[in-house]
PDB file of C-alpha atoms and ligand atoms in Angstrom:
ATOM      1  CA  UNK T  20      -5.592 -17.290  22.428  1.00  0.00           C
ATOM      2  CA  UNK T  21      -2.763 -15.332  20.843  1.00  0.00           C
ATOM      3  CA  UNK T  22      -1.640 -11.894  21.810  1.00  0.00           C
ATOM      4  CA  UNK T  23      -4.072  -8.970  21.804  1.00  0.00           C
ATOM      5  CA  UNK T  24      -2.996  -6.366  19.258  1.00  0.00           C
ATOM      6  CA  UNK T  25      -5.864  -3.913  18.992  1.00  0.00           C
ATOM      7  CA  UNK T  26      -8.262  -3.401  21.855  1.00  0.00           C
ATOM      8  CA  UNK T  27     -11.208  -1.085  21.246  1.00  0.00           C
ATOM      9  CA  UNK T  28     -13.147  -0.239  24.378  1.00  0.00           C
ATOM     10  CA  UNK T  29     -16.578   1.394  24.155  1.00  0.00           C
ATOM     11  CA  UNK T  30     -15.587   4.140  21.732  1.00  0.00           C
ATOM     12  CA  UNK T  31     -17.885   6.861  20.469  1.00  0.00           C
ATOM     13  CA  UNK T  32     -17.134   9.219  17.636  1.00  0.00           C
ATOM     14  CA  UNK T  33     -19.058  12.212  16.343  1.00  0.00           C
ATOM     15  CA  UNK T  34     -18.172  14.681  13.606  1.00  0.00           C
ATOM     16  CA  UNK T  35     -20.680  17.387  14.532  1.00  0.00           C
ATOM     17  CA  UNK T  36     -21.210  16.859  18.258  1.00  0.00           C
ATOM     18  CA  UNK T  37     -24.701  15.518  17.642  1.00  0.00           C
ATOM     19  CA  UNK T  38     -25.003  12.170  15.941  1.00  0.00           C
ATOM     20  CA  UNK T  39     -22.723   9.363  17.062  1.00  0.00           C
ATOM     21  CA  UNK T  40     -21.078   7.936  13.964  1.00  0.00           C
ATOM     22  CA  UNK T  41     -19.445   5.260  16.105  1.00  0.00           C
ATOM     23  CA  UNK T  42     -21.642   4.346  19.007  1.00  0.00           C
ATOM     24  CA  UNK T  43     -20.260   2.394  21.948  1.00  0.00           C
ATOM     25  CA  UNK T  44     -18.156   0.134  19.771  1.00  0.00           C
ATOM     26  CA  UNK T  45     -15.854  -2.507  21.285  1.00  0.00           C
ATOM     27  CA  UNK T  46     -13.735  -5.255  19.796  1.00  0.00           C
ATOM     28  CA  UNK T  47     -10.377  -6.989  20.022  1.00  0.00           C
ATOM     29  CA  UNK T  48      -8.037  -7.980  17.225  1.00  0.00           C
ATOM     30  CA  UNK T  49      -5.498 -10.681  18.041  1.00  0.00           C
ATOM     31  CA  UNK T  50      -2.141 -11.212  16.415  1.00  0.00           C
ATOM     32  CA  UNK T  51      -2.516 -13.112  13.151  1.00  0.00           C
ATOM     33  CA  UNK T  52      -6.240 -12.491  12.919  1.00  0.00           C
ATOM     34  CA  UNK T  53      -7.965 -11.302   9.749  1.00  0.00           C
ATOM     35  CA  UNK T  54     -11.060  -9.285  10.560  1.00  0.00           C
ATOM     36  CA  UNK T  55     -13.393  -8.243   7.767  1.00  0.00           C
ATOM     37  CA  UNK T  56     -15.757  -5.352   8.437  1.00  0.00           C
ATOM     38  CA  UNK T  57     -18.869  -5.147   6.297  1.00  0.00           C
ATOM     39  CA  UNK T  58     -22.027  -3.072   6.435  1.00  0.00           C
ATOM     40  CA  UNK T  59     -24.159  -0.610   4.493  1.00  0.00           C
ATOM     41  CA  UNK T  60     -22.784   2.614   3.066  1.00  0.00           C
ATOM     42  CA  UNK T  61     -22.446   5.331   5.701  1.00  0.00           C
ATOM     43  CA  UNK T  62     -22.521   2.940   8.684  1.00  0.00           C
ATOM     44  CA  UNK T  63     -19.095   4.092   9.873  1.00  0.00           C
ATOM     45  CA  UNK T  64     -16.658   1.511   8.479  1.00  0.00           C
ATOM     46  CA  UNK T  65     -14.095   3.993   7.144  1.00  0.00           C
ATOM     47  CA  UNK T  66     -14.420   6.163  10.222  1.00  0.00           C
ATOM     48  CA  UNK T  67     -13.808   3.131  12.412  1.00  0.00           C
ATOM     49  CA  UNK T  68     -10.708   2.098  10.475  1.00  0.00           C
ATOM     50  CA  UNK T  69      -9.331   5.612  10.665  1.00  0.00           C
ATOM     51  CA  UNK T  70      -9.757   5.738  14.448  1.00  0.00           C
ATOM     52  CA  UNK T  71      -7.657   2.563  14.747  1.00  0.00           C
ATOM     53  CA  UNK T  72      -4.461   4.307  13.710  1.00  0.00           C
ATOM     54  CA  UNK T  73      -5.343   7.651  15.219  1.00  0.00           C
ATOM     55  CA  UNK T  74      -6.335   9.448  12.011  1.00  0.00           C
ATOM     56  CA  UNK T  75      -9.645  10.375  13.646  1.00  0.00           C
ATOM     57  CA  UNK T  76     -10.022  11.556  17.230  1.00  0.00           C
ATOM     58  CA  UNK T  77     -12.682   9.838  19.324  1.00  0.00           C
ATOM     59  CA  UNK T  78     -14.905  11.447  21.951  1.00  0.00           C
ATOM     60  CA  UNK T  79     -15.053   8.687  24.523  1.00  0.00           C
ATOM     61  CA  UNK T  80     -13.787   5.210  25.222  1.00  0.00           C
ATOM     62  CA  UNK T  81     -10.266   4.161  24.309  1.00  0.00           C
ATOM     63  CA  UNK T  82      -8.242   2.281  21.760  1.00  0.00           C
ATOM     64  CA  UNK T  83      -5.052   0.499  22.740  1.00  0.00           C
ATOM     65  CA  UNK T  84      -2.459  -0.990  20.475  1.00  0.00           C
ATOM     66  CA  UNK T  85      -0.482  -3.681  22.314  1.00  0.00           C
ATOM     67  CA  UNK T  86      -1.317  -1.847  25.508  1.00  0.00           C
ATOM     68  CA  UNK T  87      -0.317   1.571  24.233  1.00  0.00           C
ATOM     69  CA  UNK T  88      -3.019   4.247  24.047  1.00  0.00           C
ATOM     70  CA  UNK T  89      -3.891   5.311  20.490  1.00  0.00           C
ATOM     71  CA  UNK T  90      -4.456   9.041  20.736  1.00  0.00           C
ATOM     72  CA  UNK T  91      -4.535  11.162  17.582  1.00  0.00           C
ATOM     73  CA  UNK T  92      -3.034  14.072  19.517  1.00  0.00           C
ATOM     74  CA  UNK T  93      -0.251  12.306  21.359  1.00  0.00           C
ATOM     75  CA  UNK T  94       3.429  12.383  20.462  1.00  0.00           C
ATOM     76  CA  UNK T  95       3.713   8.636  19.929  1.00  0.00           C
ATOM     77  CA  UNK T  96       1.138   8.649  17.140  1.00  0.00           C
ATOM     78  CA  UNK T  97       3.725   8.816  14.324  1.00  0.00           C
ATOM     79  CA  UNK T  98       5.504   5.724  15.559  1.00  0.00           C
ATOM     80  CA  UNK T  99       2.172   3.966  16.149  1.00  0.00           C
ATOM     81  CA  UNK T 100       1.080   4.716  12.583  1.00  0.00           C
ATOM     82  CA  UNK T 101       4.176   2.966  11.312  1.00  0.00           C
ATOM     83  CA  UNK T 102       3.091  -0.153  13.169  1.00  0.00           C
ATOM     84  CA  UNK T 103      -0.487   0.102  11.913  1.00  0.00           C
ATOM     85  CA  UNK T 104      -0.245   0.597   8.157  1.00  0.00           C
ATOM     86  CA  UNK T 105      -3.225   1.666   6.086  1.00  0.00           C
ATOM     87  CA  UNK T 106      -4.127   1.270   2.420  1.00  0.00           C
ATOM     88  CA  UNK T 107      -6.960   3.331   0.967  1.00  0.00           C
ATOM     89  CA  UNK T 108      -9.128   3.188  -2.109  1.00  0.00           C
ATOM     90  CA  UNK T 109      -7.134   5.972  -3.787  1.00  0.00           C
ATOM     91  CA  UNK T 110      -3.501   4.976  -3.897  1.00  0.00           C
ATOM     92  CA  UNK T 111      -1.977   8.468  -3.938  1.00  0.00           C
ATOM     93  CA  UNK T 112       1.388   7.583  -5.403  1.00  0.00           C
ATOM     94  CA  UNK T 113       3.732  10.474  -6.167  1.00  0.00           C
ATOM     95  CA  UNK T 114       3.384  11.050  -9.930  1.00  0.00           C
ATOM     96  CA  UNK T 115       6.930  12.345 -10.475  1.00  0.00           C
ATOM     97  CA  UNK T 116       8.636   9.493  -8.672  1.00  0.00           C
ATOM     98  CA  UNK T 117       9.208   6.029 -10.062  1.00  0.00           C
ATOM     99  CA  UNK T 118       7.490   3.020  -8.546  1.00  0.00           C
ATOM    100  CA  UNK T 119      10.692   2.051  -6.725  1.00  0.00           C
ATOM    101  CA  UNK T 120      11.154   5.597  -5.402  1.00  0.00           C
ATOM    102  CA  UNK T 121       7.542   5.666  -4.221  1.00  0.00           C
ATOM    103  CA  UNK T 122       8.064   2.455  -2.268  1.00  0.00           C
ATOM    104  CA  UNK T 123      11.418   3.560  -0.820  1.00  0.00           C
ATOM    105  CA  UNK T 124      10.347   7.035   0.254  1.00  0.00           C
ATOM    106  CA  UNK T 125       8.927   6.466   3.747  1.00  0.00           C
ATOM    107  CA  UNK T 126      11.321   3.713   4.872  1.00  0.00           C
ATOM    108  CA  UNK T 127      14.333   5.908   4.032  1.00  0.00           C
ATOM    109  CA  UNK T 128      12.899   9.304   4.969  1.00  0.00           C
ATOM    110  CA  UNK T 129      10.696   8.540   7.974  1.00  0.00           C
ATOM    111  CA  UNK T 130      12.355   5.409   9.320  1.00  0.00           C
ATOM    112  CA  UNK T 131      15.832   6.504   8.192  1.00  0.00           C
ATOM    113  CA  UNK T 132      16.739   2.986   7.156  1.00  0.00           C
ATOM    114  CA  UNK T 133      19.712   2.122   5.004  1.00  0.00           C
ATOM    115  CA  UNK T 134      19.004   2.964   1.354  1.00  0.00           C
ATOM    116  CA  UNK T 135      20.636  -0.117  -0.143  1.00  0.00           C
ATOM    117  CA  UNK T 136      18.797  -2.434   2.214  1.00  0.00           C
ATOM    118  CA  UNK T 137      15.463  -0.716   1.608  1.00  0.00           C
ATOM    119  CA  UNK T 138      15.999  -0.916  -2.152  1.00  0.00           C
ATOM    120  CA  UNK T 139      16.750  -4.613  -2.004  1.00  0.00           C
ATOM    121  CA  UNK T 140      13.632  -5.247   0.030  1.00  0.00           C
ATOM    122  CA  UNK T 141      11.445  -2.983  -2.120  1.00  0.00           C
ATOM    123  CA  UNK T 142      12.439  -4.915  -5.235  1.00  0.00           C
ATOM    124  CA  UNK T 143      11.736  -8.198  -3.466  1.00  0.00           C
ATOM    125  CA  UNK T 144       8.281  -6.952  -2.401  1.00  0.00           C
ATOM    126  CA  UNK T 145       7.520  -5.733  -5.935  1.00  0.00           C
ATOM    127  CA  UNK T 146       8.548  -9.143  -7.214  1.00  0.00           C
ATOM    128  CA  UNK T 147       6.138 -10.790  -4.784  1.00  0.00           C
ATOM    129  CA  UNK T 148       3.196  -8.884  -6.282  1.00  0.00           C
ATOM    130  CA  UNK T 149       4.397  -9.450  -9.853  1.00  0.00           C
ATOM    131  CA  UNK T 150       5.639  -5.918 -10.493  1.00  0.00           C
ATOM    132  CA  UNK T 151       9.415  -6.115 -10.408  1.00  0.00           C
ATOM    133  CA  UNK T 152       9.597  -5.108 -14.067  1.00  0.00           C
ATOM    134  CA  UNK T 153       7.683  -1.890 -13.306  1.00  0.00           C
ATOM    135  CA  UNK T 154      10.145  -0.575 -10.741  1.00  0.00           C
ATOM    136  CA  UNK T 155      11.461   2.193 -13.010  1.00  0.00           C
ATOM    137  CA  UNK T 156       8.071   3.120 -14.453  1.00  0.00           C
ATOM    138  CA  UNK T 157       6.001   6.086 -13.310  1.00  0.00           C
ATOM    139  CA  UNK T 158       2.542   5.694 -11.750  1.00  0.00           C
ATOM    140  CA  UNK T 159       0.811   7.013 -14.904  1.00  0.00           C
ATOM    141  CA  UNK T 160       2.262   4.073 -16.848  1.00  0.00           C
ATOM    142  CA  UNK T 161       0.527   1.525 -14.584  1.00  0.00           C
ATOM    143  CA  UNK T 162      -3.024   0.209 -14.538  1.00  0.00           C
ATOM    144  CA  UNK T 163      -5.272   0.846 -11.537  1.00  0.00           C
ATOM    145  CA  UNK T 164      -4.763  -2.677 -10.249  1.00  0.00           C
ATOM    146  CA  UNK T 165      -1.004  -2.374 -10.593  1.00  0.00           C
ATOM    147  CA  UNK T 166      -0.994   0.979  -8.774  1.00  0.00           C
ATOM    148  CA  UNK T 167      -3.058  -0.483  -5.968  1.00  0.00           C
ATOM    149  CA  UNK T 168      -0.562  -3.364  -5.631  1.00  0.00           C
ATOM    150  CA  UNK T 169       2.233  -0.775  -5.418  1.00  0.00           C
ATOM    151  CA  UNK T 170       0.268   0.988  -2.677  1.00  0.00           C
ATOM    152  CA  UNK T 171       0.138  -2.281  -0.735  1.00  0.00           C
ATOM    153  CA  UNK T 172       3.882  -2.820  -1.243  1.00  0.00           C
ATOM    154  CA  UNK T 173       4.502   0.740  -0.073  1.00  0.00           C
ATOM    155  CA  UNK T 174       2.631  -0.038   3.149  1.00  0.00           C
ATOM    156  CA  UNK T 175       4.485  -3.357   3.581  1.00  0.00           C
ATOM    157  CA  UNK T 176       7.866  -1.686   3.110  1.00  0.00           C
ATOM    158  CA  UNK T 177       7.305   0.074   6.436  1.00  0.00           C
ATOM    159  CA  UNK T 178       7.184  -3.303   8.237  1.00  0.00           C
ATOM    160  CA  UNK T 179       3.791  -2.728   9.823  1.00  0.00           C
ATOM    161  CA  UNK T 180       2.540  -5.161  12.449  1.00  0.00           C
ATOM    162  CA  UNK T 181      -1.074  -4.641  11.388  1.00  0.00           C
ATOM    163  CA  UNK T 182      -2.542  -3.639   8.045  1.00  0.00           C
ATOM    164  CA  UNK T 183      -5.817  -1.794   7.569  1.00  0.00           C
ATOM    165  CA  UNK T 184      -7.474  -1.945   4.147  1.00  0.00           C
ATOM    166  CA  UNK T 185     -10.348   0.357   3.253  1.00  0.00           C
ATOM    167  CA  UNK T 186     -12.167  -0.842   0.136  1.00  0.00           C
ATOM    168  CA  UNK T 187      -8.936  -1.094  -1.799  1.00  0.00           C
ATOM    169  CA  UNK T 188     -10.659  -2.546  -4.863  1.00  0.00           C
ATOM    170  CA  UNK T 189     -13.665  -0.215  -4.980  1.00  0.00           C
ATOM    171  CA  UNK T 190     -12.213   2.073  -7.649  1.00  0.00           C
ATOM    172  CA  UNK T 191     -10.910  -0.724  -9.872  1.00  0.00           C
ATOM    173  CA  UNK T 192     -12.294  -2.271 -13.027  1.00  0.00           C
ATOM    174  CA  UNK T 193     -13.640  -5.774 -12.315  1.00  0.00           C
ATOM    175  CA  UNK T 194     -10.796  -7.537 -14.098  1.00  0.00           C
ATOM    176  CA  UNK T 195      -8.233  -5.817 -11.852  1.00  0.00           C
ATOM    177  CA  UNK T 196      -9.992  -6.598  -8.594  1.00  0.00           C
ATOM    178  CA  UNK T 197      -8.789 -10.180  -8.516  1.00  0.00           C
ATOM    179  CA  UNK T 198      -5.071  -9.400  -8.777  1.00  0.00           C
ATOM    180  CA  UNK T 199      -5.271  -7.044  -5.788  1.00  0.00           C
ATOM    181  CA  UNK T 200      -7.384  -9.401  -3.680  1.00  0.00           C
ATOM    182  CA  UNK T 201      -4.913 -12.222  -4.409  1.00  0.00           C
ATOM    183  CA  UNK T 202      -2.123 -10.159  -2.866  1.00  0.00           C
ATOM    184  CA  UNK T 203      -4.204  -9.686   0.288  1.00  0.00           C
ATOM    185  CA  UNK T 204      -5.077 -13.399   0.390  1.00  0.00           C
ATOM    186  CA  UNK T 205      -1.341 -14.187   0.214  1.00  0.00           C
ATOM    187  CA  UNK T 206      -0.707 -11.846   3.144  1.00  0.00           C
ATOM    188  CA  UNK T 207      -3.431 -13.619   5.126  1.00  0.00           C
ATOM    189  CA  UNK T 208      -1.847 -16.990   4.392  1.00  0.00           C
ATOM    190  CA  UNK T 209       1.476 -15.678   5.648  1.00  0.00           C
ATOM    191  CA  UNK T 210      -0.157 -14.839   8.973  1.00  0.00           C
ATOM    192  CA  UNK T 211      -0.452 -11.052   8.676  1.00  0.00           C
ATOM    193  CA  UNK T 212      -2.786  -9.311  11.084  1.00  0.00           C
ATOM    194  CA  UNK T 213      -5.342  -7.344   9.098  1.00  0.00           C
ATOM    195  CA  UNK T 214      -8.576  -5.404   9.376  1.00  0.00           C
ATOM    196  CA  UNK T 215     -10.277  -5.229   6.005  1.00  0.00           C
ATOM    197  CA  UNK T 216     -13.288  -3.213   4.896  1.00  0.00           C
ATOM    198  CA  UNK T 217     -14.716  -4.615   1.680  1.00  0.00           C
ATOM    199  CA  UNK T 218     -17.864  -4.990  -0.374  1.00  0.00           C
ATOM    200  CA  UNK T 219     -16.515  -8.147  -2.024  1.00  0.00           C
ATOM    201  CA  UNK T 220     -18.484 -10.805  -0.174  1.00  0.00           C
ATOM    202  CA  UNK T 221     -16.797 -13.857  -1.732  1.00  0.00           C
ATOM    203  CA  UNK T 222     -13.439 -12.406  -0.851  1.00  0.00           C
ATOM    204  CA  UNK T 223     -14.633 -11.661   2.700  1.00  0.00           C
ATOM    205  CA  UNK T 224     -15.717 -15.263   3.057  1.00  0.00           C
ATOM    206  CA  UNK T 225     -12.355 -16.539   1.809  1.00  0.00           C
ATOM    207  CA  UNK T 226     -10.011 -14.267   3.729  1.00  0.00           C
ATOM    208  CA  UNK T 227     -11.692 -13.636   7.092  1.00  0.00           C
ATOM    209  CA  UNK T 228     -11.237 -15.373  10.403  1.00  0.00           C
ATOM    210  CA  UNK T 229     -14.081 -13.249  11.695  1.00  0.00           C
ATOM    211  CA  UNK T 230     -16.738 -11.053  10.110  1.00  0.00           C
ATOM    212  CA  UNK T 231     -17.904  -7.891  11.808  1.00  0.00           C
ATOM    213  CA  UNK T 232     -21.227  -6.606  10.526  1.00  0.00           C
ATOM    214  CA  UNK T 233     -21.799  -2.937  11.347  1.00  0.00           C
ATOM    215  CA  UNK T 234     -24.822  -0.723  11.054  1.00  0.00           C
ATOM    216  CA  UNK T 235     -25.448   2.730  12.480  1.00  0.00           C
ATOM    217  CA  UNK T 236     -22.064   2.871  14.186  1.00  0.00           C
ATOM    218  CA  UNK T 237     -22.593  -0.375  16.124  1.00  0.00           C
ATOM    219  CA  UNK T 238     -21.451  -3.909  15.662  1.00  0.00           C
ATOM    220  CA  UNK T 239     -24.740  -5.659  14.959  1.00  0.00           C
ATOM    221  CA  UNK T 240     -23.316  -9.128  14.580  1.00  0.00           C
ATOM    222  CA  UNK T 241     -19.953 -10.831  14.503  1.00  0.00           C
ATOM    223  CA  UNK T 242     -19.025 -14.393  13.775  1.00  0.00           C
ATOM    224  CA  UNK T 243     -17.083 -16.897  11.750  1.00  0.00           C
ATOM    225  CA  UNK T 244     -17.476 -16.290   8.008  1.00  0.00           C
ATOM    226  CA  UNK T 245     -19.370 -19.484   7.223  1.00  0.00           C
ATOM    227  CA  UNK T 246     -21.777 -18.981  10.120  1.00  0.00           C
ATOM    228  CA  UNK T 247     -22.334 -15.373   9.203  1.00  0.00           C
ATOM    229  CA  UNK T 248     -22.941 -15.897   5.498  1.00  0.00           C
ATOM    230  CA  UNK T 249     -24.860 -19.158   5.737  1.00  0.00           C
ATOM    231  CA  UNK T 250     -26.885 -18.423   8.848  1.00  0.00           C
ATOM    232  CA  UNK T 251     -26.859 -14.782   9.898  1.00  0.00           C
ATOM    233  CA  UNK T 252     -28.428 -14.331  13.328  1.00  0.00           C
ATOM    234  CA  UNK T 253     -29.952 -10.886  13.015  1.00  0.00           C
ATOM    235  CA  UNK T 254     -32.715  -9.669  10.711  1.00  0.00           C
ATOM    236  CA  UNK T 255     -30.558  -6.674   9.820  1.00  0.00           C
ATOM    237  CA  UNK T 256     -27.708  -8.864   8.544  1.00  0.00           C
ATOM    238  CA  UNK T 257     -30.147 -11.070   6.617  1.00  0.00           C
ATOM    239  CA  UNK T 258     -31.589  -8.010   4.889  1.00  0.00           C
ATOM    240  CA  UNK T 259     -28.115  -6.717   4.069  1.00  0.00           C
ATOM    241  CA  UNK T 260     -26.983 -10.014   2.578  1.00  0.00           C
ATOM    242  CA  UNK T 261     -30.199 -10.299   0.552  1.00  0.00           C
ATOM    243  CA  UNK T 262     -29.579  -6.885  -0.980  1.00  0.00           C
ATOM    244  CA  UNK T 263     -26.195  -8.119  -2.077  1.00  0.00           C
ATOM    245  CA  UNK T 264     -27.606 -11.203  -3.733  1.00  0.00           C
ATOM    246  CA  UNK T 265     -30.112  -9.003  -5.519  1.00  0.00           C
ATOM    247  CA  UNK T 266     -27.415  -6.613  -6.749  1.00  0.00           C
ATOM    248  CA  UNK T 267     -25.262  -9.470  -7.976  1.00  0.00           C
ATOM    249  CA  UNK T 268     -28.184 -11.035  -9.805  1.00  0.00           C
ATOM    250  CA  UNK T 269     -29.016  -7.686 -11.353  1.00  0.00           C
ATOM    251  CA  UNK T 270     -25.429  -7.167 -12.539  1.00  0.00           C
ATOM    252  CA  UNK T 271     -25.364 -10.571 -14.220  1.00  0.00           C
ATOM    253  CA  UNK T 272     -28.759 -10.337 -15.926  1.00  0.00           C
TER     254      UNK T 272
HETATM  255  N1  LIG A  11     -15.245  14.243   7.728  1.00  0.00           N
HETATM  256  C1  LIG A  11     -16.537  14.058   7.983  1.00  0.00           C
HETATM  257  N2  LIG A  11     -17.314  15.046   8.474  1.00  0.00           N
HETATM  258  C2  LIG A  11     -18.613  14.852   8.774  1.00  0.00           C
HETATM  259  N3  LIG A  11     -19.257  13.682   8.604  1.00  0.00           N
HETATM  260  C3  LIG A  11     -18.557  12.659   8.123  1.00  0.00           C
HETATM  261  C4  LIG A  11     -17.167  12.772   7.785  1.00  0.00           C
HETATM  262  N4  LIG A  11     -16.726  11.572   7.329  1.00  0.00           N
HETATM  263  C5  LIG A  11     -17.799  10.759   7.365  1.00  0.00           C
HETATM  264  N5  LIG A  11     -18.890  11.390   7.859  1.00  0.00           N
HETATM  265  C6  LIG A  11     -20.218  10.788   8.086  1.00  0.00           C
HETATM  266  O1  LIG A  11     -20.055   9.674   8.954  1.00  0.00           O
HETATM  267  C7  LIG A  11     -20.863   8.582   8.548  1.00  0.00           C
HETATM  268  C8  LIG A  11     -20.011   7.353   8.364  1.00  0.00           C
HETATM  269  O2  LIG A  11     -19.124   7.555   7.261  1.00  0.00           O
HETATM  270  P1  LIG A  11     -18.075   6.481   6.815  1.00  0.00           P
HETATM  271  O3  LIG A  11     -17.294   7.077   5.720  1.00  0.00           O
HETATM  272  O4  LIG A  11     -17.342   6.006   8.000  1.00  0.00           O
HETATM  273  O5  LIG A  11     -19.042   5.324   6.272  1.00  0.00           O
HETATM  274  P2  LIG A  11     -18.704   3.963   5.520  1.00  0.00           P
HETATM  275  O6  LIG A  11     -19.343   2.879   6.286  1.00  0.00           O
HETATM  276  O7  LIG A  11     -17.253   3.879   5.291  1.00  0.00           O
HETATM  277  O8  LIG A  11     -19.467   4.128   4.125  1.00  0.00           O
HETATM  278  P3  LIG A  11     -19.077   3.624   2.655  1.00  0.00           P
HETATM  279  O9  LIG A  11     -19.417   2.159   2.588  1.00  0.00           O
HETATM  280  O10 LIG A  11     -19.977   4.420   1.758  1.00  0.00           O
HETATM  281  O11 LIG A  11     -17.620   3.908   2.431  1.00  0.00           O
HETATM  282  C9  LIG A  11     -21.612   9.047   7.302  1.00  0.00           C
HETATM  283  O12 LIG A  11     -22.896   9.445   7.675  1.00  0.00           O
HETATM  284  C10 LIG A  11     -20.812  10.214   6.810  1.00  0.00           C
HETATM  285  O13 LIG A  11     -21.620  11.133   6.151  1.00  0.00           O
HETATM  286 MG1  LIG A  12     -16.035   3.879   3.555  1.00  0.00          MG
END
């Protein structure tokens, strides 16, 4: 088995001191693994992802990244967050900066890397997602799908060791979903380590090494994608997958 990157040990998380939003959750992510987290709305997927790079404090248990404690209040958290990049549903690009400037901002400002080098790499990354010709445009001149690809490039420009994706296609029109998912599939093929929250079940099946099905702040079931989708073990997962089939059928008819 390859190297352990993220080790989550019996964590609990509450926002109000009463209900556990994450409830005794444990898992390990190895180098090169693509983990897809699915589950009903409100089950704690986003919260979980945010705890992984210390954006949310936890109440008990611990998270380690390559042995190092992930603690939202500790001094090392800024450097840890550079290793564990995150892309959200809303891309939050700076409107008054060009696409190239948006991508170059953190590597030059936070990581203090050489401007020329960063620029060269930023252009190469934009080329990889088919957006080299947009480098001097402003975010308002791009489509949602293009902006989301820029957001992914912006995360990649920081040289993260792990990437976390939280429903990055949820706000996009259907025809733009594909172009963003293709970029993530490419990253998976190149061996990137990723934890992905998505409602796109076909994509989950294609990209994942392992599916984590969550409900009520727990991991209810985890397994290889084919096993999970073809023969879910728990009643809860079966019900969840049936709802999806129903919704898809409804959308088509
Ligand atoms: N900042 C917050 N303060 C209080 N409660 C919160 C906060 N953020 C989330 N919650 C609650 O925690 C629970 C889990 O939310 P979370 O956003 O992690 O769910 P999710 O699985 O990502 O859902 P979705 O699929 O709709 O994005 C929900 O009940 C939500 O209302
Ligand atoms: Mg969410």
